[in-house]
Amino acid sequence: MPGAAVASPLLLSLSSSSSPFLSSPSTSFLPPTSSAAPHSAGRTKAAVSVLRALRAEAATLPVLSFTGDKVGEVTLDLKSAPPSTARAVVHRAIITDRQNARRGTASTLTRGEVSGGGRKPYQQKKTGKARRGSQRTPLRPGGGVVFGPKPRDWSIKINRKEKRLAISTALASAAVAEDAFVVEEFDEAFASGPKTKDFVAALQRWGLDPKQKAMFFATEFDDNVRLSGRNIGSLKMLTPRTLNLYDILDARKLFFTPAAVDYLNSRYGTSASDDYDTDDEDDAEEEQEVVEEGTTVEAAQDVTEESEADGSS
């Protein structure tokens, strides 16, 4: 499946015991600029390496204008997993995302499911051939498949806290490794209409190679900005609803808007209030409401049955 195939080099890079980064006290999860794309089964896989240095500390990101000039700095202070467990947290989260994307619809027919094969092809003896009882044997073309795939559910579970920690760890890693920066809002530059050429020129002014994978994260995109950037195949434009760990790891450079940095600090920051308990409380309240509704329905059914019994008597 495509999801598993893309995740293969990531598994290898995370589990490689010969990597010098395994003995390092700090590890990062963004791909180096000179990494080569691995190959498997004759097809080129996505180059997703997760090796560089991770440190749990606040990072100062430069703020660039649309013309490429530095106009200020902002602080990105995110929660980050300890160096001893950071690799495992990110590895588990990315494998979960890729495996949950598998549809699991691959299916083959066994010899008992293939049509035909009810008549013996030829007599058992006196032909000089090997004996054969059916044309649908797995040994014949068009026959059944032995141990072939069947529809299955590939999804696995990951805790909400662990998934968020993996995202914040990857973002913090990029910020500390100076692979992230902030750009001012530039909706006015595309007020006259979408123009991909102007967007590519802006990327170059920001020091990005249009052929290099990058991720642009904003709380929302103006229509003209979105249309200008969607034709750039190496650029991923994400919002809080579409933010995911794979695109963070797959990008060489990350850049945000000031509003996006504020969102990240409030959502994944070290000073942000832990809203996991709130989510759990909401889930508990919903479950309690369901239970109460079910109790109410059962009570109403009992009353109805009693009234019907009294009427019949």
Short mmCIF file of C-alpha atoms in Angstrom, two decimals:
data_model
loop_
_atom_site.label_atom_id
_atom_site.label_comp_id
_atom_site.label_asym_id
_atom_site.label_seq_id
_atom_site.Cartn_x
_atom_site.Cartn_y
_atom_site.Cartn_z
CA MET A 1 0.00 0.00 0.00
CA PRO A 2 1.24 3.56 -0.65
CA GLY A 3 1.02 4.64 2.98
CA ALA A 4 3.21 1.81 4.22
CA ALA A 5 5.65 2.24 1.35
CA VAL A 6 6.25 5.89 2.14
CA ALA A 7 6.73 5.16 5.81
CA SER A 8 9.36 2.49 5.16
CA PRO A 9 12.43 4.79 4.96
CA LEU A 10 11.17 6.60 8.04
CA LEU A 11 11.06 3.32 9.95
CA LEU A 12 14.58 2.50 8.83
CA SER A 13 15.93 5.91 9.78
CA LEU A 14 14.31 5.80 13.21
CA SER A 15 15.29 2.22 14.02
CA SER A 16 18.80 2.23 12.53
CA SER A 17 21.14 1.23 15.33
CA SER A 18 24.20 2.31 13.33
CA SER A 19 23.10 5.94 13.24
CA PRO A 20 25.49 8.30 15.11
CA PHE A 21 22.45 10.24 16.31
CA LEU A 22 21.28 7.41 18.54
CA SER A 23 24.14 8.05 20.93
CA SER A 24 23.64 11.81 20.85
CA PRO A 25 21.87 13.37 23.85
CA SER A 26 19.78 15.54 21.54
CA THR A 27 17.95 14.51 18.40
CA SER A 28 15.95 16.38 15.75
CA PHE A 29 13.36 15.09 13.34
CA LEU A 30 13.84 17.14 10.19
CA PRO A 31 15.55 15.74 7.09
CA PRO A 32 19.02 17.01 6.19
CA THR A 33 19.24 18.97 2.96
CA SER A 34 21.64 16.50 1.35
CA SER A 35 19.81 13.28 2.17
CA ALA A 36 19.20 10.88 -0.72
CA ALA A 37 15.82 9.33 -1.39
CA PRO A 38 15.80 5.61 -0.61
CA HIS A 39 14.53 3.05 -3.10
CA SER A 40 12.44 -0.01 -2.49
CA ALA A 41 10.83 -2.46 -4.92
CA GLY A 42 12.16 -0.49 -7.88
CA ARG A 43 10.23 2.68 -7.02
CA THR A 44 11.50 5.92 -5.54
CA LYS A 45 10.14 6.56 -2.09
CA ALA A 46 9.67 9.92 -0.42
CA ALA A 47 12.86 11.11 1.24
CA VAL A 48 11.74 11.33 4.83
CA SER A 49 14.69 11.23 7.19
CA VAL A 50 14.26 12.22 10.78
CA LEU A 51 17.77 12.91 11.92
CA ARG A 52 19.14 16.15 13.30
CA ALA A 53 19.44 17.60 16.81
CA LEU A 54 16.49 18.14 19.16
CA ARG A 55 16.69 20.31 22.24
CA ALA A 56 13.78 21.24 24.45
CA GLU A 57 14.12 25.02 24.62
CA ALA A 58 12.40 28.17 23.38
CA ALA A 59 13.53 29.36 19.96
CA THR A 60 13.61 32.85 18.52
CA LEU A 61 12.38 33.00 14.94
CA PRO A 62 13.16 35.90 12.58
CA VAL A 63 10.22 37.79 11.09
CA LEU A 64 10.62 38.61 7.40
CA SER A 65 8.63 41.06 5.31
CA PHE A 66 7.19 40.22 1.91
CA THR A 67 10.27 41.83 0.36
CA GLY A 68 12.60 39.56 2.35
CA ASP A 69 13.84 42.12 4.91
CA LYS A 70 14.09 41.18 8.59
CA VAL A 71 11.63 43.30 10.56
CA GLY A 72 11.65 41.62 13.97
CA GLU A 73 11.68 38.42 15.99
CA VAL A 74 9.15 36.22 17.74
CA THR A 75 9.52 33.45 20.29
CA LEU A 76 8.26 29.93 19.69
CA ASP A 77 8.11 28.11 23.02
CA LEU A 78 6.61 24.65 22.58
CA LYS A 79 6.38 21.53 24.67
CA SER A 80 8.99 18.99 23.67
CA ALA A 81 9.54 15.37 24.63
CA PRO A 82 12.69 14.56 26.62
CA PRO A 83 15.64 13.59 24.41
CA SER A 84 15.52 10.05 25.76
CA THR A 85 11.96 9.48 24.50
CA ALA A 86 11.59 12.04 21.70
CA ARG A 87 12.50 9.63 18.92
CA ALA A 88 10.07 6.99 20.16
CA VAL A 89 7.22 9.50 20.50
CA VAL A 90 7.67 10.90 17.00
CA HIS A 91 8.19 7.43 15.52
CA ARG A 92 5.00 6.08 17.05
CA ALA A 93 2.97 9.09 15.94
CA ILE A 94 4.13 9.05 12.32
CA ILE A 95 3.65 5.30 11.98
CA THR A 96 0.16 5.66 13.43
CA ASP A 97 -0.73 8.40 10.95
CA ARG A 98 0.58 6.46 7.95
CA GLN A 99 -0.97 3.17 8.99
CA ASN A 100 -4.36 4.73 9.76
CA ALA A 101 -4.36 6.16 6.24
CA ARG A 102 -4.42 2.64 4.77
CA ARG A 103 -7.81 1.68 3.41
CA GLY A 104 -7.29 -2.05 3.85
CA THR A 105 -9.42 -2.95 0.82
CA ALA A 106 -6.95 -5.29 -0.91
CA SER A 107 -8.61 -8.63 -1.55
CA THR A 108 -7.90 -11.84 -3.44
CA LEU A 109 -9.91 -14.99 -4.11
CA THR A 110 -9.00 -18.35 -2.66
CA ARG A 111 -9.51 -21.54 -4.66
CA GLY A 112 -12.85 -21.94 -2.93
CA GLU A 113 -14.00 -18.49 -4.10
CA VAL A 114 -12.85 -18.61 -7.73
CA SER A 115 -15.62 -19.52 -10.15
CA GLY A 116 -15.40 -22.79 -12.06
CA GLY A 117 -13.33 -25.82 -11.30
CA GLY A 118 -16.23 -28.16 -10.57
CA ARG A 119 -15.27 -30.71 -13.23
CA LYS A 120 -12.12 -32.79 -13.13
CA PRO A 121 -9.99 -31.62 -16.09
CA TYR A 122 -8.99 -35.11 -17.19
CA GLN A 123 -8.95 -38.61 -15.86
CA GLN A 124 -6.77 -39.55 -12.97
CA LYS A 125 -4.62 -42.12 -14.77
CA LYS A 126 -3.34 -43.16 -18.20
CA THR A 127 -2.54 -39.62 -19.42
CA GLY A 128 1.11 -39.34 -18.41
CA LYS A 129 0.32 -36.04 -16.72
CA ALA A 130 0.26 -35.11 -13.09
CA ARG A 131 -3.08 -35.82 -11.51
CA ARG A 132 -5.35 -32.79 -11.25
CA GLY A 133 -8.76 -32.43 -9.66
CA SER A 134 -9.61 -28.81 -10.51
CA GLN A 135 -8.61 -26.02 -12.88
CA ARG A 136 -8.83 -23.53 -10.02
CA THR A 137 -5.89 -24.89 -8.09
CA PRO A 138 -3.35 -22.23 -7.06
CA LEU A 139 -0.84 -23.98 -9.35
CA ARG A 140 -2.77 -22.95 -12.49
CA PRO A 141 -3.18 -19.49 -14.04
CA GLY A 142 -6.57 -18.12 -13.08
CA GLY A 143 -6.70 -20.26 -9.98
CA GLY A 144 -7.05 -19.20 -6.38
CA VAL A 145 -4.43 -17.31 -4.40
CA VAL A 146 -2.71 -18.88 -1.43
CA PHE A 147 -2.42 -16.63 1.64
CA GLY A 148 -3.43 -13.56 -0.35
CA PRO A 149 -4.56 -10.28 1.24
CA LYS A 150 -8.08 -9.89 2.57
CA PRO A 151 -9.87 -6.73 3.69
CA ARG A 152 -8.73 -5.75 7.15
CA ASP A 153 -8.60 -2.80 9.52
CA TRP A 154 -5.08 -1.40 9.76
CA SER A 155 -5.90 1.39 12.21
CA ILE A 156 -4.05 1.61 15.50
CA LYS A 157 -4.67 3.86 18.47
CA ILE A 158 -2.49 6.61 19.87
CA ASN A 159 -3.21 8.76 22.89
CA ARG A 160 -4.25 12.34 22.25
CA LYS A 161 -1.51 13.71 24.48
CA GLU A 162 1.14 11.62 22.76
CA LYS A 163 0.08 12.75 19.29
CA ARG A 164 0.14 16.42 20.26
CA LEU A 165 3.50 15.99 21.93
CA ALA A 166 4.93 14.46 18.75
CA ILE A 167 3.76 17.46 16.67
CA SER A 168 5.10 20.00 19.14
CA THR A 169 8.40 18.11 19.39
CA ALA A 170 8.85 18.15 15.61
CA LEU A 171 8.02 21.86 15.41
CA ALA A 172 10.37 22.70 18.27
CA SER A 173 13.09 20.67 16.58
CA ALA A 174 12.74 22.67 13.38
CA ALA A 175 12.78 25.96 15.26
CA VAL A 176 15.90 25.09 17.24
CA ALA A 177 17.66 23.83 14.10
CA GLU A 178 16.99 27.24 12.43
CA ASP A 179 14.84 25.60 9.78
CA ALA A 180 11.83 27.80 10.54
CA PHE A 181 10.99 31.48 10.23
CA VAL A 182 8.01 33.82 10.24
CA VAL A 183 6.67 35.99 7.41
CA GLU A 184 4.41 38.98 7.78
CA GLU A 185 0.88 38.85 6.44
CA PHE A 186 1.02 39.56 2.72
CA ASP A 187 -2.59 39.30 1.59
CA GLU A 188 -2.40 42.84 0.16
CA ALA A 189 0.36 41.78 -2.25
CA PHE A 190 -2.16 39.49 -4.01
CA ALA A 191 -5.16 41.78 -3.76
CA SER A 192 -5.26 42.19 -7.56
CA GLY A 193 -5.50 38.42 -8.09
CA PRO A 194 -3.59 35.14 -7.73
CA LYS A 195 -0.13 35.01 -9.27
CA THR A 196 2.05 31.94 -8.78
CA LYS A 197 5.05 33.70 -10.29
CA ASP A 198 4.94 36.37 -7.56
CA PHE A 199 4.65 33.69 -4.88
CA VAL A 200 7.71 31.87 -6.22
CA ALA A 201 9.64 35.15 -6.27
CA ALA A 202 8.67 35.72 -2.64
CA LEU A 203 9.93 32.26 -1.68
CA GLN A 204 13.27 33.08 -3.28
CA ARG A 205 13.47 36.37 -1.40
CA TRP A 206 12.92 34.44 1.82
CA GLY A 207 15.86 32.19 0.99
CA LEU A 208 13.84 29.17 -0.11
CA ASP A 209 14.41 27.04 -3.17
CA PRO A 210 11.06 26.55 -4.99
CA LYS A 211 12.16 22.98 -5.75
CA GLN A 212 12.81 22.27 -2.08
CA LYS A 213 10.00 20.97 0.08
CA ALA A 214 8.57 23.57 2.43
CA MET A 215 5.56 23.94 4.71
CA PHE A 216 3.59 27.17 5.09
CA PHE A 217 1.39 27.23 8.19
CA ALA A 218 -1.23 29.91 8.76
CA THR A 219 -4.46 30.14 10.71
CA GLU A 220 -6.28 30.92 7.46
CA PHE A 221 -5.40 31.73 3.86
CA ASP A 222 -6.74 34.45 1.65
CA ASP A 223 -8.25 33.00 -1.53
CA ASN A 224 -5.71 34.69 -3.79
CA VAL A 225 -2.80 33.54 -1.61
CA ARG A 226 -4.12 29.98 -1.57
CA LEU A 227 -4.59 29.95 -5.35
CA SER A 228 -1.11 31.42 -5.87
CA GLY A 229 0.60 28.76 -3.78
CA ARG A 230 -1.34 25.64 -4.63
CA ASN A 231 0.39 25.23 -8.01
CA ILE A 232 3.79 24.94 -6.30
CA GLY A 233 4.21 21.19 -5.93
CA SER A 234 6.95 21.40 -3.29
CA LEU A 235 4.91 23.68 -0.99
CA LYS A 236 2.39 22.46 1.57
CA MET A 237 -0.04 25.09 2.81
CA LEU A 238 -1.58 23.97 6.09
CA THR A 239 -4.09 25.35 8.56
CA PRO A 240 -4.79 24.23 12.15
CA ARG A 241 -7.33 21.78 10.77
CA THR A 242 -4.85 20.13 8.36
CA LEU A 243 -1.65 20.36 10.42
CA ASN A 244 -0.07 16.91 10.57
CA LEU A 245 3.21 15.36 11.62
CA TYR A 246 4.12 13.83 8.25
CA ASP A 247 4.17 17.15 6.38
CA ILE A 248 6.20 18.72 9.18
CA LEU A 249 8.85 16.00 8.94
CA ASP A 250 8.79 15.90 5.17
CA ALA A 251 9.48 19.64 4.77
CA ARG A 252 13.01 21.04 4.66
CA LYS A 253 11.88 24.49 5.77
CA LEU A 254 8.89 25.69 7.77
CA PHE A 255 7.50 29.20 7.80
CA PHE A 256 4.55 30.65 9.65
CA THR A 257 2.50 33.79 9.93
CA PRO A 258 2.54 35.75 13.24
CA ALA A 259 -1.01 34.60 13.95
CA ALA A 260 0.08 30.98 13.39
CA VAL A 261 2.92 31.37 15.91
CA ASP A 262 0.45 32.69 18.48
CA TYR A 263 -1.78 29.70 17.78
CA LEU A 264 1.10 27.24 18.19
CA ASN A 265 2.18 28.84 21.47
CA SER A 266 -1.36 28.70 22.79
CA ARG A 267 -2.03 25.18 21.55
CA TYR A 268 1.32 23.44 22.04
CA GLY A 269 3.26 25.95 24.13
CA THR A 270 4.90 25.22 27.47
CA SER A 271 2.94 28.03 29.11
CA ALA A 272 -0.38 26.94 27.60
CA SER A 273 -3.03 25.50 29.88
CA ASP A 274 -3.32 21.75 29.60
CA ASP A 275 -6.69 21.27 27.91
CA TYR A 276 -6.47 17.49 27.77
CA ASP A 277 -8.36 17.22 31.04
CA THR A 278 -11.00 19.53 29.61
CA ASP A 279 -11.36 17.26 26.59
CA ASP A 280 -11.67 14.25 28.85
CA GLU A 281 -14.28 16.04 30.93
CA ASP A 282 -16.22 16.91 27.79
CA ASP A 283 -16.11 13.27 26.69
CA ALA A 284 -17.27 12.18 30.14
CA GLU A 285 -20.11 14.69 30.05
CA GLU A 286 -21.19 13.43 26.63
CA GLU A 287 -21.13 9.84 27.86
CA GLN A 288 -23.15 10.85 30.92
CA GLU A 289 -25.71 12.60 28.70
CA VAL A 290 -25.99 9.47 26.56
CA VAL A 291 -26.50 7.32 29.65
CA GLU A 292 -29.13 9.71 31.01
CA GLU A 293 -30.92 9.77 27.67
CA GLY A 294 -30.88 5.97 27.54
CA THR A 295 -32.24 5.78 31.10
CA THR A 296 -35.00 8.24 30.20
CA VAL A 297 -35.96 6.23 27.13
CA GLU A 298 -36.04 3.00 29.11
CA ALA A 299 -38.21 4.61 31.79
CA ALA A 300 -40.61 5.91 29.15
CA GLN A 301 -40.82 2.43 27.60
CA ASP A 302 -41.60 0.91 31.01
CA VAL A 303 -44.38 3.44 31.60
CA THR A 304 -45.83 2.71 28.14
CA GLU A 305 -45.76 -1.04 28.76
CA GLU A 306 -47.48 -0.62 32.14
CA SER A 307 -50.21 1.58 30.64
CA GLU A 308 -50.80 -0.95 27.85
CA ALA A 309 -51.02 -3.77 30.41
CA ASP A 310 -53.56 -1.82 32.47
CA GLY A 311 -55.62 -1.10 29.36
CA SER A 312 -55.70 -4.73 28.31
CA SER A 313 -56.76 -5.85 31.76
#
